[in-house]
Amino acid sequence: MNHDYFNQKIDRSDTSTVKYDLRKVLFGTDDILPLWVADMDLPTAPEIVEALTERIQHPIYGYTLQDNSFWQSAIDWIDKRHQWKVHRKDFVFVPGIVPALGLLVESLTKPKEKVGIFSPVYPPFKDNIIGNDRTLVDIPLINKNNHYFINFDQFEKELINGLKLILFCHPQNPSGRVWNKEELEKILSLCDQYDCNIISDEIHADLMFFGNKHIPFASLSKIAEKRVVTCMAPSKTFNLAGLNCAYLLFKNNDLKEKYIQRVKHMHLDFGGLMATESMKSAYTKGESWYQALLVHLEENINYVTQALSDTPIKVMKPQATYLIWLDCNALGNSQEEIKNLFYKKMKVGVQDGTMFGDAGKGFMRLNTACSRSLLEEAIQRIKSNL
C-alpha cells in the first residue's frame, strides 16, 4: 500500500454522505471544504471492498448471524493490537457506540442520578445523559500548556456528591489526548472508593501516533473489570461508519445482564449482513492497509502542526485519532466571529468547538483523514485569510 492510494481524489457526491450533503445546512454554503465529522475521505482497505462485493453477489440478504468467526476476528485483533485477552462471553453486538451509550446510561443508572463527563468531549456524551433524564455533571479538563489534564479534586468532590457513572473518552475526542496508566488507575481508584462505574469509549483506540500506546481501561485490574464497560468498533479504524457495526465488552456479568435486559426485546444485540462481513474482513485481512493508514495520518498531523506553527492558531497536537483541536481564541472575540471567519471567509468546514461543551469555546476541530492535496488546500485557505 503506497501513498498514492490515500491521495486519490474520490468524488463523494450523490452518495448521500453526511459530511458533504449537509454543508449547506451546517455552514450556509456548499462551497466549503468539509473537515468536520469524524469519517475519512479515504478509501477503505481493498480487501474489505472485495469481501463485501463477493457477499453482495449472493442474491439473498437475510438475517445474519454474528458467528464464531466474527467474534474471533475481534478477539484476535484486540489481543494483537492491545495485548488484552478477551473472550466470546464478554461481547455484545451494538449497531453503533452512540446508541449504546444511551442504552448503557439507561441500564446502569436511574432517572435523575448523576452521570459525569470530562469536557470538552464528544457531543453525544452530553446528549445521552440529558436525553435519558439523568443529571449531567460536567467536570472540565484543565488546559495546561496546550495539554489537557483531569481535575481530580473536582472529580472527587462530584463523586462524594453522588456521581454514579462517568462517560469516559479514551483516547480523548476532540483533543486526541492519550490517558496514561497512572491517570487511569487514579480514576479507577476514586470510582471504586465511591461506587461509580465507568463507560469507556475506546473507538479511536487503534489510531495511536508518535509512539503512544493505548491501554484498554478494563485491562488494568480485577477492579477495572468490575467497574468498566468498554465500547469498541472497527468503524473509525477502517472508515466503516456507514455500516453500523460496533461492540461492547463486559468483564462484569452483572453489568452485562442489566444491559441485555434493556435491549434484548428490541433485538439491538443483533447485527446486519454488511456489518458482519465488513468487520470480519477488516480484522482478518486489513493489516497492511491499516499500517499504511497510520503512516499517512501521522504525516498529515505533522503537516498541519508545522504549517500552522507560524499563525495565531495554537495546535493541540493529537497523540491519537485523526482529529486536531485548534485553539482559535486569538482570531475573534466570540465563537460566532471565529465560525464566520472559517465558514464565510476561509471556506473551511471545521467543527464548532462549543459543540463539545462550554470548555470548547474558542476552539475548532479539524479532521486530517483525507488526501494531502485536500488538506493542503484547506490549510492554504486558512493561512491566506488570517
mmCIF file of N, CA, C and O in Angstrom, residues 185-276:
data_model
loop_
_atom_site.group_PDB
_atom_site.id
_atom_site.type_symbol
_atom_site.label_atom_id
_atom_site.label_comp_id
_atom_site.label_asym_id
_atom_site.label_seq_id
_atom_site.Cartn_x
_atom_site.Cartn_y
_atom_site.Cartn_z
ATOM 1 N N GLU A 185 -5.492 4.617 36.545
ATOM 2 C CA GLU A 185 -5.545 3.991 37.869
ATOM 3 C C GLU A 185 -6.108 4.942 38.918
ATOM 4 O O GLU A 185 -6.821 4.512 39.837
ATOM 5 N N LYS A 186 -5.817 6.223 38.793
ATOM 6 C CA LYS A 186 -6.354 7.192 39.751
ATOM 7 C C LYS A 186 -7.857 7.350 39.579
ATOM 8 O O LYS A 186 -8.612 7.400 40.566
ATOM 9 N N ILE A 187 -8.321 7.410 38.335
ATOM 10 C CA ILE A 187 -9.768 7.452 38.072
ATOM 11 C C ILE A 187 -10.436 6.223 38.659
ATOM 12 O O ILE A 187 -11.461 6.307 39.353
ATOM 13 N N LEU A 188 -9.852 5.066 38.381
ATOM 14 C CA LEU A 188 -10.420 3.799 38.829
ATOM 15 C C LEU A 188 -10.477 3.718 40.353
ATOM 16 O O LEU A 188 -11.492 3.292 40.922
ATOM 17 N N SER A 189 -9.412 4.114 41.009
ATOM 18 C CA SER A 189 -9.368 4.061 42.473
ATOM 19 C C SER A 189 -10.467 4.916 43.086
ATOM 20 O O SER A 189 -11.167 4.484 44.012
ATOM 21 N N LEU A 190 -10.645 6.119 42.555
ATOM 22 C CA LEU A 190 -11.688 7.008 43.075
ATOM 23 C C LEU A 190 -13.073 6.442 42.789
ATOM 24 O O LEU A 190 -13.959 6.477 43.652
ATOM 25 N N CYS A 191 -13.267 5.922 41.596
ATOM 26 C CA CYS A 191 -14.580 5.368 41.245
ATOM 27 C C CYS A 191 -14.924 4.172 42.129
ATOM 28 O O CYS A 191 -16.067 4.018 42.573
ATOM 29 N N ASP A 192 -13.950 3.334 42.389
ATOM 30 C CA ASP A 192 -14.223 2.177 43.242
ATOM 31 C C ASP A 192 -14.485 2.601 44.684
ATOM 32 O O ASP A 192 -15.359 2.048 45.361
ATOM 33 N N GLN A 193 -13.770 3.601 45.139
ATOM 34 C CA GLN A 193 -13.961 4.095 46.508
ATOM 35 C C GLN A 193 -15.369 4.636 46.714
ATOM 36 O O GLN A 193 -15.984 4.427 47.768
ATOM 37 N N TYR A 194 -15.910 5.302 45.679
ATOM 38 C CA TYR A 194 -17.207 5.961 45.824
ATOM 39 C C TYR A 194 -18.328 5.263 45.049
ATOM 40 O O TYR A 194 -19.400 5.838 44.866
ATOM 41 N N ASP A 195 -18.090 4.037 44.603
ATOM 42 C CA ASP A 195 -19.114 3.216 43.963
ATOM 43 C C ASP A 195 -19.672 3.869 42.697
ATOM 44 O O ASP A 195 -20.870 4.104 42.561
ATOM 45 N N CYS A 196 -18.773 4.136 41.762
ATOM 46 C CA CYS A 196 -19.141 4.748 40.480
ATOM 47 C C CYS A 196 -18.595 3.879 39.350
ATOM 48 O O CYS A 196 -17.435 3.472 39.376
ATOM 49 N N ASN A 197 -19.426 3.586 38.366
ATOM 50 C CA ASN A 197 -18.992 2.781 37.224
ATOM 51 C C ASN A 197 -18.531 3.676 36.079
ATOM 52 O O ASN A 197 -18.773 4.891 36.065
ATOM 53 N N ILE A 198 -17.886 3.036 35.102
ATOM 54 C CA ILE A 198 -17.240 3.773 34.013
ATOM 55 C C ILE A 198 -17.633 3.157 32.671
ATOM 56 O O ILE A 198 -17.511 1.943 32.483
ATOM 57 N N ILE A 199 -18.093 3.984 31.750
ATOM 58 C CA ILE A 199 -18.263 3.571 30.364
ATOM 59 C C ILE A 199 -17.103 4.179 29.584
ATOM 60 O O ILE A 199 -16.975 5.401 29.496
ATOM 61 N N SER A 200 -16.250 3.337 29.047
ATOM 62 C CA SER A 200 -15.044 3.796 28.364
ATOM 63 C C SER A 200 -15.211 3.657 26.855
ATOM 64 O O SER A 200 -15.243 2.548 26.311
ATOM 65 N N ASP A 201 -15.337 4.797 26.188
ATOM 66 C CA ASP A 201 -15.472 4.825 24.734
ATOM 67 C C ASP A 201 -14.075 4.768 24.119
ATOM 68 O O ASP A 201 -13.331 5.749 24.164
ATOM 69 N N GLU A 202 -13.729 3.615 23.539
ATOM 70 C CA GLU A 202 -12.388 3.394 23.006
ATOM 71 C C GLU A 202 -12.411 3.179 21.500
ATOM 72 O O GLU A 202 -11.616 2.419 20.942
ATOM 73 N N ILE A 203 -13.312 3.888 20.840
ATOM 74 C CA ILE A 203 -13.494 3.702 19.403
ATOM 75 C C ILE A 203 -12.265 4.133 18.597
ATOM 76 O O ILE A 203 -12.009 3.622 17.510
ATOM 77 N N HIS A 204 -11.471 5.070 19.135
ATOM 78 C CA HIS A 204 -10.268 5.524 18.439
ATOM 79 C C HIS A 204 -9.007 4.816 18.920
ATOM 80 O O HIS A 204 -7.889 5.251 18.615
ATOM 81 N N ALA A 205 -9.153 3.721 19.653
ATOM 82 C CA ALA A 205 -8.010 3.074 20.298
ATOM 83 C C ALA A 205 -6.940 2.594 19.327
ATOM 84 O O ALA A 205 -5.759 2.518 19.679
ATOM 85 N N ASP A 206 -7.329 2.254 18.102
ATOM 86 C CA ASP A 206 -6.358 1.730 17.132
ATOM 87 C C ASP A 206 -5.553 2.822 16.448
ATOM 88 O O ASP A 206 -4.558 2.526 15.778
ATOM 89 N N LEU A 207 -5.966 4.069 16.605
ATOM 90 C CA LEU A 207 -5.343 5.176 15.877
ATOM 91 C C LEU A 207 -4.401 5.940 16.795
ATOM 92 O O LEU A 207 -4.669 7.065 17.217
ATOM 93 N N MET A 208 -3.275 5.307 17.108
ATOM 94 C CA MET A 208 -2.280 5.866 18.024
ATOM 95 C C MET A 208 -1.050 6.295 17.226
ATOM 96 O O MET A 208 -0.608 5.586 16.325
ATOM 97 N N PHE A 209 -0.472 7.443 17.617
ATOM 98 C CA PHE A 209 0.638 8.002 16.860
ATOM 99 C C PHE A 209 1.814 8.378 17.766
ATOM 100 O O PHE A 209 1.673 8.487 18.978
ATOM 101 N N PHE A 210 2.972 8.571 17.120
ATOM 102 C CA PHE A 210 4.169 9.112 17.771
ATOM 103 C C PHE A 210 4.607 8.266 18.972
ATOM 104 O O PHE A 210 5.053 8.788 19.995
ATOM 105 N N GLY A 211 4.477 6.962 18.832
ATOM 106 C CA GLY A 211 4.952 6.063 19.868
ATOM 107 C C GLY A 211 4.029 5.879 21.045
ATOM 108 O O GLY A 211 4.373 5.179 22.010
ATOM 109 N N ASN A 212 2.845 6.474 21.003
ATOM 110 C CA ASN A 212 1.897 6.319 22.101
ATOM 111 C C ASN A 212 1.233 4.957 22.058
ATOM 112 O O ASN A 212 1.077 4.351 20.994
ATOM 113 N N LYS A 213 0.816 4.497 23.212
ATOM 114 C CA LYS A 213 0.240 3.165 23.361
ATOM 115 C C LYS A 213 -1.099 3.260 24.072
ATOM 116 O O LYS A 213 -1.219 3.909 25.106
ATOM 117 N N HIS A 214 -2.111 2.591 23.507
ATOM 118 C CA HIS A 214 -3.420 2.551 24.151
ATOM 119 C C HIS A 214 -3.467 1.448 25.197
ATOM 120 O O HIS A 214 -3.037 0.318 24.947
ATOM 121 N N ILE A 215 -4.018 1.790 26.363
ATOM 122 C CA ILE A 215 -4.235 0.813 27.426
ATOM 123 C C ILE A 215 -5.742 0.634 27.593
ATOM 124 O O ILE A 215 -6.429 1.558 28.040
ATOM 125 N N PRO A 216 -6.301 -0.510 27.220
ATOM 126 C CA PRO A 216 -7.729 -0.717 27.474
ATOM 127 C C PRO A 216 -8.016 -0.556 28.965
ATOM 128 O O PRO A 216 -7.356 -1.178 29.811
ATOM 129 N N PHE A 217 -8.966 0.310 29.295
ATOM 130 C CA PHE A 217 -9.229 0.656 30.691
ATOM 131 C C PHE A 217 -9.542 -0.595 31.516
ATOM 132 O O PHE A 217 -9.027 -0.794 32.616
ATOM 133 N N ALA A 218 -10.357 -1.472 30.970
ATOM 134 C CA ALA A 218 -10.796 -2.650 31.715
ATOM 135 C C ALA A 218 -9.696 -3.686 31.891
ATOM 136 O O ALA A 218 -9.868 -4.658 32.633
ATOM 137 N N SER A 219 -8.570 -3.491 31.203
ATOM 138 C CA SER A 219 -7.477 -4.461 31.294
ATOM 139 C C SER A 219 -6.574 -4.214 32.492
ATOM 140 O O SER A 219 -5.677 -5.022 32.765
ATOM 141 N N LEU A 220 -6.783 -3.128 33.211
ATOM 142 C CA LEU A 220 -5.850 -2.725 34.259
ATOM 143 C C LEU A 220 -5.805 -3.686 35.444
ATOM 144 O O LEU A 220 -4.738 -3.943 36.001
ATOM 145 N N SER A 221 -6.957 -4.187 35.865
ATOM 146 C CA SER A 221 -7.019 -4.956 37.114
ATOM 147 C C SER A 221 -8.387 -5.614 37.252
ATOM 148 O O SER A 221 -9.299 -5.372 36.448
ATOM 149 N N LYS A 222 -8.526 -6.418 38.295
ATOM 150 C CA LYS A 222 -9.828 -7.011 38.612
ATOM 151 C C LYS A 222 -10.844 -5.926 38.974
ATOM 152 O O LYS A 222 -12.042 -6.059 38.677
ATOM 153 N N ILE A 223 -10.379 -4.865 39.614
ATOM 154 C CA ILE A 223 -11.283 -3.754 39.934
ATOM 155 C C ILE A 223 -11.777 -3.102 38.655
ATOM 156 O O ILE A 223 -12.954 -2.764 38.517
ATOM 157 N N ALA A 224 -10.870 -2.941 37.691
ATOM 158 C CA ALA A 224 -11.270 -2.362 36.405
ATOM 159 C C ALA A 224 -12.295 -3.258 35.714
ATOM 160 O O ALA A 224 -13.267 -2.773 35.125
ATOM 161 N N GLU A 225 -12.095 -4.553 35.763
ATOM 162 C CA GLU A 225 -13.060 -5.478 35.163
ATOM 163 C C GLU A 225 -14.435 -5.326 35.805
ATOM 164 O O GLU A 225 -15.461 -5.456 35.130
ATOM 165 N N LYS A 226 -14.468 -5.036 37.084
ATOM 166 C CA LYS A 226 -15.734 -4.869 37.795
ATOM 167 C C LYS A 226 -16.419 -3.566 37.424
ATOM 168 O O LYS A 226 -17.653 -3.512 37.317
ATOM 169 N N ARG A 227 -15.645 -2.519 37.199
ATOM 170 C CA ARG A 227 -16.197 -1.167 37.064
ATOM 171 C C ARG A 227 -16.391 -0.690 35.630
ATOM 172 O O ARG A 227 -17.204 0.209 35.389
ATOM 173 N N VAL A 228 -15.650 -1.241 34.661
ATOM 174 C CA VAL A 228 -15.569 -0.635 33.324
ATOM 175 C C VAL A 228 -16.326 -1.445 32.278
ATOM 176 O O VAL A 228 -16.165 -2.660 32.184
ATOM 177 N N VAL A 229 -17.140 -0.747 31.495
ATOM 178 C CA VAL A 229 -17.723 -1.293 30.267
ATOM 179 C C VAL A 229 -17.000 -0.628 29.105
ATOM 180 O O VAL A 229 -16.895 0.602 29.051
ATOM 181 N N THR A 230 -16.494 -1.435 28.176
ATOM 182 C CA THR A 230 -15.683 -0.916 27.067
ATOM 183 C C THR A 230 -16.490 -0.886 25.776
ATOM 184 O O THR A 230 -17.182 -1.843 25.436
ATOM 185 N N CYS A 231 -16.376 0.236 25.051
ATOM 186 C CA CYS A 231 -17.025 0.399 23.742
ATOM 187 C C CYS A 231 -15.938 0.422 22.662
ATOM 188 O O CYS A 231 -15.024 1.252 22.716
ATOM 189 N N MET A 232 -16.047 -0.464 21.693
ATOM 190 C CA MET A 232 -15.074 -0.529 20.595
ATOM 191 C C MET A 232 -15.784 -0.774 19.272
ATOM 192 O O MET A 232 -16.951 -1.181 19.247
ATOM 193 N N ALA A 233 -15.049 -0.558 18.175
ATOM 194 C CA ALA A 233 -15.616 -0.761 16.835
ATOM 195 C C ALA A 233 -14.499 -0.707 15.801
ATOM 196 O O ALA A 233 -13.457 -0.086 16.038
ATOM 197 N N PRO A 234 -14.722 -1.313 14.640
ATOM 198 C CA PRO A 234 -13.780 -1.151 13.527
ATOM 199 C C PRO A 234 -14.037 0.100 12.698
ATOM 200 O O PRO A 234 -13.303 0.390 11.766
ATOM 201 N N SER A 235 -15.053 0.856 13.035
ATOM 202 C CA SER A 235 -15.550 1.904 12.142
ATOM 203 C C SER A 235 -14.593 3.067 11.946
ATOM 204 O O SER A 235 -14.397 3.535 10.823
ATOM 205 N N LYS A 236 -13.983 3.580 13.016
ATOM 206 C CA LYS A 236 -13.029 4.675 12.842
ATOM 207 C C LYS A 236 -11.743 4.175 12.214
ATOM 208 O O LYS A 236 -11.163 4.835 11.353
ATOM 209 N N THR A 237 -11.294 3.007 12.643
ATOM 210 C CA THR A 237 -10.035 2.463 12.148
ATOM 211 C C THR A 237 -10.066 2.210 10.648
ATOM 212 O O THR A 237 -9.114 2.538 9.931
ATOM 213 N N PHE A 238 -11.171 1.632 10.157
ATOM 214 C CA PHE A 238 -11.239 1.210 8.758
ATOM 215 C C PHE A 238 -12.226 2.026 7.920
ATOM 216 O O PHE A 238 -12.552 1.640 6.800
ATOM 217 N N ASN A 239 -12.720 3.124 8.455
ATOM 218 C CA ASN A 239 -13.649 4.000 7.739
ATOM 219 C C ASN A 239 -14.914 3.260 7.310
ATOM 220 O O ASN A 239 -15.297 3.244 6.142
ATOM 221 N N LEU A 240 -15.585 2.669 8.320
ATOM 222 C CA LEU A 240 -16.790 1.865 8.065
ATOM 223 C C LEU A 240 -17.998 2.426 8.804
ATOM 224 O O LEU A 240 -18.936 1.688 9.111
ATOM 225 N N ALA A 241 -17.999 3.724 9.092
ATOM 226 C CA ALA A 241 -19.050 4.289 9.947
ATOM 227 C C ALA A 241 -20.454 4.060 9.406
ATOM 228 O O ALA A 241 -21.409 3.934 10.173
ATOM 229 N N GLY A 242 -20.596 3.996 8.088
ATOM 230 C CA GLY A 242 -21.920 3.833 7.499
ATOM 231 C C GLY A 242 -22.454 2.414 7.548
ATOM 232 O O GLY A 242 -23.581 2.171 7.107
ATOM 233 N N LEU A 243 -21.687 1.475 8.095
ATOM 234 C CA LEU A 243 -22.112 0.075 8.093
ATOM 235 C C LEU A 243 -22.613 -0.391 9.461
ATOM 236 O O LEU A 243 -22.966 -1.564 9.622
ATOM 237 N N ASN A 244 -22.643 0.483 10.441
ATOM 238 C CA ASN A 244 -23.307 0.218 11.724
ATOM 239 C C ASN A 244 -22.834 -1.062 12.398
ATOM 240 O O ASN A 244 -23.609 -2.006 12.592
ATOM 241 N N CYS A 245 -21.579 -1.066 12.766
ATOM 242 C CA CYS A 245 -21.005 -2.231 13.432
ATOM 243 C C CYS A 245 -20.132 -1.791 14.595
ATOM 244 O O CYS A 245 -19.156 -1.051 14.408
ATOM 245 N N ALA A 246 -20.471 -2.215 15.799
ATOM 246 C CA ALA A 246 -19.679 -1.924 16.991
ATOM 247 C C ALA A 246 -19.955 -3.007 18.020
ATOM 248 O O ALA A 246 -20.799 -3.890 17.802
ATOM 249 N N TYR A 247 -19.262 -2.945 19.137
ATOM 250 C CA TYR A 247 -19.478 -3.948 20.172
ATOM 251 C C TYR A 247 -19.092 -3.407 21.533
ATOM 252 O O TYR A 247 -18.297 -2.462 21.655
ATOM 253 N N LEU A 248 -19.685 -3.993 22.556
ATOM 254 C CA LEU A 248 -19.367 -3.696 23.941
ATOM 255 C C LEU A 248 -18.637 -4.890 24.535
ATOM 256 O O LEU A 248 -18.873 -6.036 24.137
ATOM 257 N N LEU A 249 -17.762 -4.602 25.497
ATOM 258 C CA LEU A 249 -17.052 -5.646 26.219
ATOM 259 C C LEU A 249 -17.349 -5.500 27.708
ATOM 260 O O LEU A 249 -17.097 -4.453 28.310
ATOM 261 N N PHE A 250 -17.925 -6.557 28.259
ATOM 262 C CA PHE A 250 -18.254 -6.597 29.684
ATOM 263 C C PHE A 250 -17.425 -7.686 30.350
ATOM 264 O O PHE A 250 -17.543 -8.872 29.989
ATOM 265 N N LYS A 251 -16.623 -7.327 31.314
ATOM 266 C CA LYS A 251 -15.972 -8.320 32.157
ATOM 267 C C LYS A 251 -16.803 -8.585 33.421
ATOM 268 O O LYS A 251 -16.575 -9.569 34.119
ATOM 269 N N ASN A 252 -17.745 -7.701 33.687
ATOM 270 C CA ASN A 252 -18.651 -7.835 34.835
ATOM 271 C C ASN A 252 -19.997 -8.349 34.320
ATOM 272 O O ASN A 252 -20.725 -7.622 33.634
ATOM 273 N N ASN A 253 -20.328 -9.584 34.646
ATOM 274 C CA ASN A 253 -21.548 -10.184 34.106
ATOM 275 C C ASN A 253 -22.811 -9.513 34.630
ATOM 276 O O ASN A 253 -23.842 -9.485 33.945
ATOM 277 N N ASP A 254 -22.771 -8.962 35.842
ATOM 278 C CA ASP A 254 -23.938 -8.257 36.382
ATOM 279 C C ASP A 254 -24.274 -7.030 35.539
ATOM 280 O O ASP A 254 -25.452 -6.771 35.235
ATOM 281 N N LEU A 255 -23.250 -6.276 35.159
ATOM 282 C CA LEU A 255 -23.482 -5.107 34.302
ATOM 283 C C LEU A 255 -23.972 -5.545 32.928
ATOM 284 O O LEU A 255 -24.859 -4.909 32.337
ATOM 285 N N LYS A 256 -23.415 -6.635 32.438
ATOM 286 C CA LYS A 256 -23.838 -7.150 31.127
ATOM 287 C C LYS A 256 -25.310 -7.535 31.155
ATOM 288 O O LYS A 256 -26.070 -7.200 30.233
ATOM 289 N N GLU A 257 -25.741 -8.216 32.194
ATOM 290 C CA GLU A 257 -27.129 -8.652 32.282
ATOM 291 C C GLU A 257 -28.088 -7.467 32.378
ATOM 292 O O GLU A 257 -29.188 -7.502 31.811
ATOM 293 N N LYS A 258 -27.692 -6.420 33.066
ATOM 294 C CA LYS A 258 -28.531 -5.216 33.137
ATOM 295 C C LYS A 258 -28.719 -4.624 31.740
ATOM 296 O O LYS A 258 -29.825 -4.203 31.371
ATOM 297 N N TYR A 259 -27.638 -4.601 30.975
ATOM 298 C CA TYR A 259 -27.724 -4.069 29.622
ATOM 299 C C TYR A 259 -28.573 -4.981 28.722
ATOM 300 O O TYR A 259 -29.447 -4.510 27.990
ATOM 301 N N ILE A 260 -28.313 -6.280 28.779
ATOM 302 C CA ILE A 260 -29.041 -7.230 27.939
ATOM 303 C C ILE A 260 -30.542 -7.167 28.203
ATOM 304 O O ILE A 260 -31.368 -7.209 27.278
ATOM 305 N N GLN A 261 -30.914 -7.048 29.450
ATOM 306 C CA GLN A 261 -32.332 -6.967 29.801
ATOM 307 C C GLN A 261 -32.987 -5.744 29.170
ATOM 308 O O GLN A 261 -34.172 -5.758 28.843
ATOM 309 N N ARG A 262 -32.195 -4.690 28.988
ATOM 310 C CA ARG A 262 -32.735 -3.464 28.380
ATOM 311 C C ARG A 262 -32.911 -3.591 26.872
ATOM 312 O O ARG A 262 -33.856 -3.042 26.311
ATOM 313 N N VAL A 263 -32.020 -4.318 26.192
ATOM 314 C CA VAL A 263 -32.004 -4.290 24.728
ATOM 315 C C VAL A 263 -32.519 -5.554 24.058
ATOM 316 O O VAL A 263 -32.830 -5.539 22.864
ATOM 317 N N LYS A 264 -32.611 -6.649 24.789
ATOM 318 C CA LYS A 264 -32.895 -7.941 24.170
ATOM 319 C C LYS A 264 -34.198 -7.935 23.375
ATOM 320 O O LYS A 264 -34.247 -8.407 22.230
ATOM 321 N N HIS A 265 -35.228 -7.384 23.940
ATOM 322 C CA HIS A 265 -36.526 -7.428 23.261
ATOM 323 C C HIS A 265 -36.562 -6.545 22.013
ATOM 324 O O HIS A 265 -37.431 -6.684 21.171
ATOM 325 N N MET A 266 -35.595 -5.627 21.896
ATOM 326 C CA MET A 266 -35.531 -4.760 20.722
ATOM 327 C C MET A 266 -34.600 -5.331 19.651
ATOM 328 O O MET A 266 -34.434 -4.729 18.591
ATOM 329 N N HIS A 267 -33.961 -6.460 19.945
ATOM 330 C CA HIS A 267 -33.021 -7.102 19.021
ATOM 331 C C HIS A 267 -31.854 -6.176 18.660
ATOM 332 O O HIS A 267 -31.309 -6.244 17.557
ATOM 333 N N LEU A 268 -31.456 -5.325 19.598
ATOM 334 C CA LEU A 268 -30.340 -4.411 19.359
ATOM 335 C C LEU A 268 -28.991 -5.055 19.661
ATOM 336 O O LEU A 268 -27.955 -4.400 19.567
ATOM 337 N N ASP A 269 -28.998 -6.324 20.030
ATOM 338 C CA ASP A 269 -27.754 -7.065 20.216
ATOM 339 C C ASP A 269 -27.496 -7.985 19.023
ATOM 340 O O ASP A 269 -26.758 -8.956 19.113
ATOM 341 N N PHE A 270 -28.090 -7.612 17.887
ATOM 342 C CA PHE A 270 -28.089 -8.469 16.697
ATOM 343 C C PHE A 270 -27.743 -7.611 15.493
ATOM 344 O O PHE A 270 -28.353 -6.568 15.282
ATOM 345 N N GLY A 271 -26.737 -8.005 14.702
ATOM 346 C CA GLY A 271 -26.269 -7.150 13.624
ATOM 347 C C GLY A 271 -26.669 -7.587 12.242
ATOM 348 O O GLY A 271 -27.231 -8.672 12.043
ATOM 349 N N GLY A 272 -26.354 -6.741 11.271
ATOM 350 C CA GLY A 272 -26.735 -6.975 9.889
ATOM 351 C C GLY A 272 -25.627 -7.599 9.057
ATOM 352 O O GLY A 272 -24.483 -7.749 9.483
ATOM 353 N N LEU A 273 -25.976 -7.920 7.844
ATOM 354 C CA LEU A 273 -25.090 -8.618 6.926
ATOM 355 C C LEU A 273 -23.828 -7.814 6.617
ATOM 356 O O LEU A 273 -22.703 -8.324 6.714
ATOM 357 N N MET A 274 -23.985 -6.558 6.232
ATOM 358 C CA MET A 274 -22.838 -5.748 5.829
ATOM 359 C C MET A 274 -21.912 -5.463 7.004
ATOM 360 O O MET A 274 -20.686 -5.453 6.864
ATOM 361 N N ALA A 275 -22.505 -5.239 8.179
ATOM 362 C CA ALA A 275 -21.696 -5.024 9.372
ATOM 363 C C ALA A 275 -20.840 -6.254 9.652
ATOM 364 O O ALA A 275 -19.640 -6.150 9.939
ATOM 365 N N THR A 276 -21.455 -7.403 9.569
ATOM 366 C CA THR A 276 -20.765 -8.654 9.880
ATOM 367 C C THR A 276 -19.598 -8.907 8.926
ATOM 368 O O THR A 276 -18.471 -9.186 9.349
#
